[in-house]
Amino acid sequence: MFENYHFNKWKEDKEGDYFKVVGQFDIDFTKEIELVRTIEMKTKRFNEQPYTYSNNKASNIDGVYHALEDADNYAGQPDAEMFDAYKYKDDERFINFKKVAEWFEFDKDKPSTWKFHDQKPNQQLMFHIDNLPGEPRKERIESKDFKFARDKTRFLVFLEDWEPGQIFQFGNYVHTQWKSGEVVTWEWSTLPHATWNGSWKKRPALQITGTATVNTWNKIREGSRDKCIKVH
């Protein structure tokens, strides 16, 4: 679907190269956002990520999870807060959230994860690759030890309109000014990306991950910024 990322920081990346807007769900998410925010969510930290779908796992040195990756991040904050999260797949109260996840038609015989993310002001997720724990570098992708994950994909659905200060960066492309219901996806196996909420409001979104089917890939190929997605 997408090519491997190039890792040239001076090259201009454009929408559609490694990142794509698939469409926009025609749904009012207000009531379900209000409902999920009444639930006690877990605050997710960078060095606690399980990398569930990654074919490359985080280190565990003498019982210390993420040890090598944290050592590489000596100048940063390895345990920085990323967002608050809630897995809603088995919660029947979230009718519209569930309809959204089902629309992507992931392989039902393999695991998938449906999460609500609420990124609060000043929470951030530093530059990373979903399929590779630690610092995203070209030589690590080109290593004989690196394992691609071509069958996996991830979608992000924004649940409210963009606010100034809310940022997603995919490779060298910075994505802003989304509308409620907008769906995006990216080259999951090799593309570095980051998110930061520098606004004064929470940034709610659905993160939906799984093993793609032919129908999933077709929806990505046929999707566009102008596509209106209706679910019943």
Coordinates of C-alpha atoms in Angstrom, one line a residue:
M1 CA 0.0 0.0 0.0
F2 CA 2.8 2.4 1.0
E3 CA 6.5 2.3 0.4
N4 CA 9.1 2.1 3.2
Y5 CA 9.9 5.5 4.7
H6 CA 13.0 7.2 3.4
F7 CA 14.4 8.9 6.6
N8 CA 15.7 11.9 4.7
K9 CA 14.7 14.8 7.0
W10 CA 15.2 17.4 4.2
K11 CA 12.8 15.7 1.8
E12 CA 9.3 17.2 1.5
D13 CA 6.6 14.6 2.4
K14 CA 3.1 15.1 1.1
E15 CA -0.3 13.8 2.1
G16 CA -0.7 10.5 0.3
D17 CA 3.0 9.5 0.2
Y18 CA 3.2 7.7 3.6
F19 CA 0.1 9.1 5.2
K20 CA -3.5 9.4 3.9
V21 CA -6.8 10.9 4.8
V22 CA -9.3 8.1 4.1
G23 CA -12.6 10.0 4.6
Q24 CA -14.9 11.5 7.2
F25 CA -17.5 9.7 9.3
D26 CA -20.9 11.5 9.3
I27 CA -21.5 10.9 13.0
D28 CA -22.0 13.2 16.0
F29 CA -19.7 11.7 18.7
T30 CA -20.6 14.2 21.4
K31 CA -22.7 11.9 23.7
E32 CA -20.2 9.1 23.6
I33 CA -17.3 11.4 24.3
E34 CA -19.2 12.7 27.4
L35 CA -19.9 9.1 28.5
V36 CA -16.4 7.8 28.1
R37 CA -15.0 10.7 30.1
T38 CA -17.0 9.6 33.1
I39 CA -15.0 6.3 33.1
E40 CA -11.7 6.1 34.9
M41 CA -9.2 5.8 32.1
K42 CA -5.6 4.7 32.3
T43 CA -2.9 7.3 31.7
K44 CA -0.5 5.7 29.2
R45 CA 3.2 6.4 29.4
F46 CA 5.8 6.1 26.6
N47 CA 8.0 3.5 28.2
E48 CA 5.1 1.3 29.3
Q49 CA 3.8 0.5 25.8
P50 CA 3.4 -3.2 25.2
Y51 CA 3.9 -3.0 21.4
T52 CA 1.1 -5.6 21.0
Y53 CA 1.2 -5.6 17.2
S54 CA 4.8 -4.9 16.6
N55 CA 7.0 -7.7 15.1
N56 CA 10.0 -6.1 17.0
K57 CA 9.7 -6.1 20.8
A58 CA 11.0 -3.8 23.5
S59 CA 14.0 -4.9 25.5
N60 CA 13.9 -6.4 29.0
I61 CA 17.2 -6.3 30.8
D62 CA 17.5 -7.9 34.2
G63 CA 13.7 -7.5 34.6
V64 CA 13.7 -3.8 33.5
Y65 CA 11.2 -3.4 30.6
H66 CA 12.2 -0.9 27.9
A67 CA 15.7 -0.6 29.4
L68 CA 17.7 -0.1 26.2
E69 CA 15.1 2.2 24.7
D70 CA 15.1 4.4 27.9
A71 CA 18.9 4.5 27.8
D72 CA 18.8 5.9 24.3
N73 CA 16.3 8.6 25.5
Y74 CA 18.7 9.9 28.2
A75 CA 18.1 13.5 27.1
G76 CA 14.3 13.1 27.3
Q77 CA 11.6 11.8 29.6
P78 CA 11.1 8.1 29.0
D79 CA 8.0 7.9 31.2
A80 CA 6.3 11.0 29.7
E81 CA 2.5 10.9 29.6
M82 CA 1.1 10.2 26.1
F83 CA -2.7 10.2 26.6
D84 CA -5.5 8.7 28.6
A85 CA -7.0 5.6 27.1
Y86 CA -10.0 3.3 27.3
K87 CA -10.5 0.0 25.4
Y88 CA -14.1 0.0 24.4
K89 CA -14.4 -3.1 22.2
D90 CA -16.5 -5.1 24.7
D91 CA -18.5 -2.1 26.0
E92 CA -21.9 -2.1 24.4
R93 CA -22.7 1.4 25.5
F94 CA -20.5 2.9 22.7
I95 CA -22.6 2.1 19.7
N96 CA -21.1 4.7 17.3
F97 CA -17.5 4.0 18.4
K98 CA -18.2 0.3 17.7
K99 CA -19.7 1.0 14.3
V100 CA -16.6 3.0 13.3
A101 CA -14.3 0.1 14.2
E102 CA -16.4 -2.4 12.4
W103 CA -16.4 -0.3 9.2
F104 CA -12.7 -1.1 8.7
E105 CA -13.4 -4.8 8.3
F106 CA -10.3 -6.2 10.0
D107 CA -9.6 -9.9 10.0
K108 CA -12.0 -11.2 12.7
D109 CA -9.9 -14.3 13.3
K110 CA -7.0 -12.2 14.5
P111 CA -6.7 -9.8 17.4
S112 CA -7.7 -6.2 17.0
T113 CA -7.7 -3.3 19.5
W114 CA -10.3 -0.5 19.7
K115 CA -9.2 2.4 21.9
F116 CA -10.5 5.8 22.9
H117 CA -7.7 8.2 23.4
D118 CA -8.0 11.5 25.2
Q119 CA -4.8 13.6 24.8
K120 CA -4.8 16.3 27.4
P121 CA -3.0 19.6 27.0
N122 CA 0.8 19.1 27.2
Q123 CA 0.7 15.4 26.8
Q124 CA 2.8 14.2 23.9
L125 CA 4.1 11.1 22.1
M126 CA 7.6 11.6 20.8
F127 CA 8.8 10.5 17.3
H128 CA 8.4 6.7 17.1
I129 CA 7.5 3.8 14.9
D130 CA 4.6 1.6 15.9
N131 CA 6.5 -1.5 14.7
L132 CA 9.9 -0.7 16.3
P133 CA 10.4 0.3 20.0
G134 CA 13.0 3.0 20.6
E135 CA 14.5 5.7 18.5
P136 CA 13.4 5.5 14.8
R137 CA 16.6 5.4 12.7
K138 CA 17.1 4.3 9.1
E139 CA 19.9 1.8 10.0
R140 CA 17.6 0.0 12.4
I141 CA 15.0 -0.5 9.6
E142 CA 17.7 -1.8 7.3
S143 CA 19.1 -4.2 9.9
K144 CA 18.8 -7.9 9.1
D145 CA 17.1 -8.2 12.5
F146 CA 14.2 -5.9 11.6
K147 CA 10.9 -7.6 11.0
F148 CA 8.3 -5.9 8.9
A149 CA 4.6 -6.0 9.7
R150 CA 3.0 -5.6 6.3
D151 CA -0.3 -7.2 7.3
K152 CA -1.0 -4.7 10.1
T153 CA -2.5 -1.3 9.9
R154 CA -3.9 1.4 12.2
F155 CA -6.5 4.1 11.8
L156 CA -7.0 7.2 13.8
V157 CA -10.5 8.9 13.9
F158 CA -10.7 12.4 15.2
L159 CA -13.8 12.9 17.3
E160 CA -13.8 16.7 17.5
D161 CA -12.6 19.5 15.2
W162 CA -9.0 20.5 15.4
E163 CA -7.8 23.2 17.8
P164 CA -4.7 25.4 17.3
G165 CA -1.8 23.8 19.0
Q166 CA -2.9 20.2 18.3
I167 CA -0.3 18.5 16.0
F168 CA 0.4 15.2 14.3
Q169 CA 3.6 14.7 12.4
F170 CA 4.0 11.8 10.0
G171 CA 7.5 11.7 8.7
N172 CA 8.2 15.2 7.5
Y173 CA 4.5 16.0 7.0
V174 CA 2.7 17.9 9.7
H175 CA -1.1 17.3 9.9
T176 CA -3.4 19.9 11.4
Q177 CA -6.9 21.4 10.8
W178 CA -8.8 18.1 10.8
K179 CA -12.6 18.0 11.2
S180 CA -14.6 15.8 13.5
G181 CA -15.0 12.3 12.0
E182 CA -11.8 12.5 9.8
V183 CA -10.1 9.2 9.4
V184 CA -6.3 8.9 8.7
T185 CA -3.9 6.0 8.3
W186 CA -0.2 5.6 7.6
E187 CA 2.6 3.3 6.6
W188 CA 2.5 1.4 9.9
S189 CA 5.7 -0.7 9.6
T190 CA 8.4 1.9 9.1
L191 CA 6.9 5.5 9.3
P192 CA 8.1 7.6 12.3
H193 CA 5.4 9.9 13.7
A194 CA 4.6 12.0 16.7
T195 CA 1.7 13.8 18.4
W196 CA 1.5 16.7 20.8
N197 CA -1.4 18.6 22.3
G198 CA -0.2 22.2 22.7
S199 CA -3.8 23.5 22.8
W200 CA -5.9 24.4 25.8
K201 CA -8.5 21.6 25.1
K202 CA -8.4 17.8 25.2
R203 CA -7.9 16.0 21.8
P204 CA -10.2 12.9 21.6
A205 CA -9.7 10.2 19.0
L206 CA -10.3 6.6 18.3
Q207 CA -7.2 4.4 17.6
I208 CA -8.2 1.2 15.8
T209 CA -5.5 -1.5 15.0
G210 CA -5.6 -4.9 13.5
T211 CA -4.8 -7.3 10.7
A212 CA -6.0 -5.9 7.4
T213 CA -8.2 -7.8 4.9
V214 CA -8.6 -7.1 1.2
N215 CA -11.6 -5.0 2.1
T216 CA -9.5 -2.9 4.5
W217 CA -6.8 -2.2 1.9
N218 CA -9.5 -1.3 -0.7
K219 CA -11.0 1.2 1.7
I220 CA -7.6 2.9 2.1
R221 CA -7.0 2.9 -1.7
E222 CA -10.5 4.2 -2.5
G223 CA -10.6 6.7 0.3
S224 CA -10.0 10.4 0.0
R225 CA -10.3 13.6 1.9
D226 CA -13.7 14.3 0.3
K227 CA -15.2 10.9 1.0
C228 CA -18.2 11.0 3.4
I229 CA -18.6 7.7 5.4
K230 CA -22.1 6.8 6.6
V231 CA -22.7 3.9 8.9
H232 CA -26.0 2.5 10.1

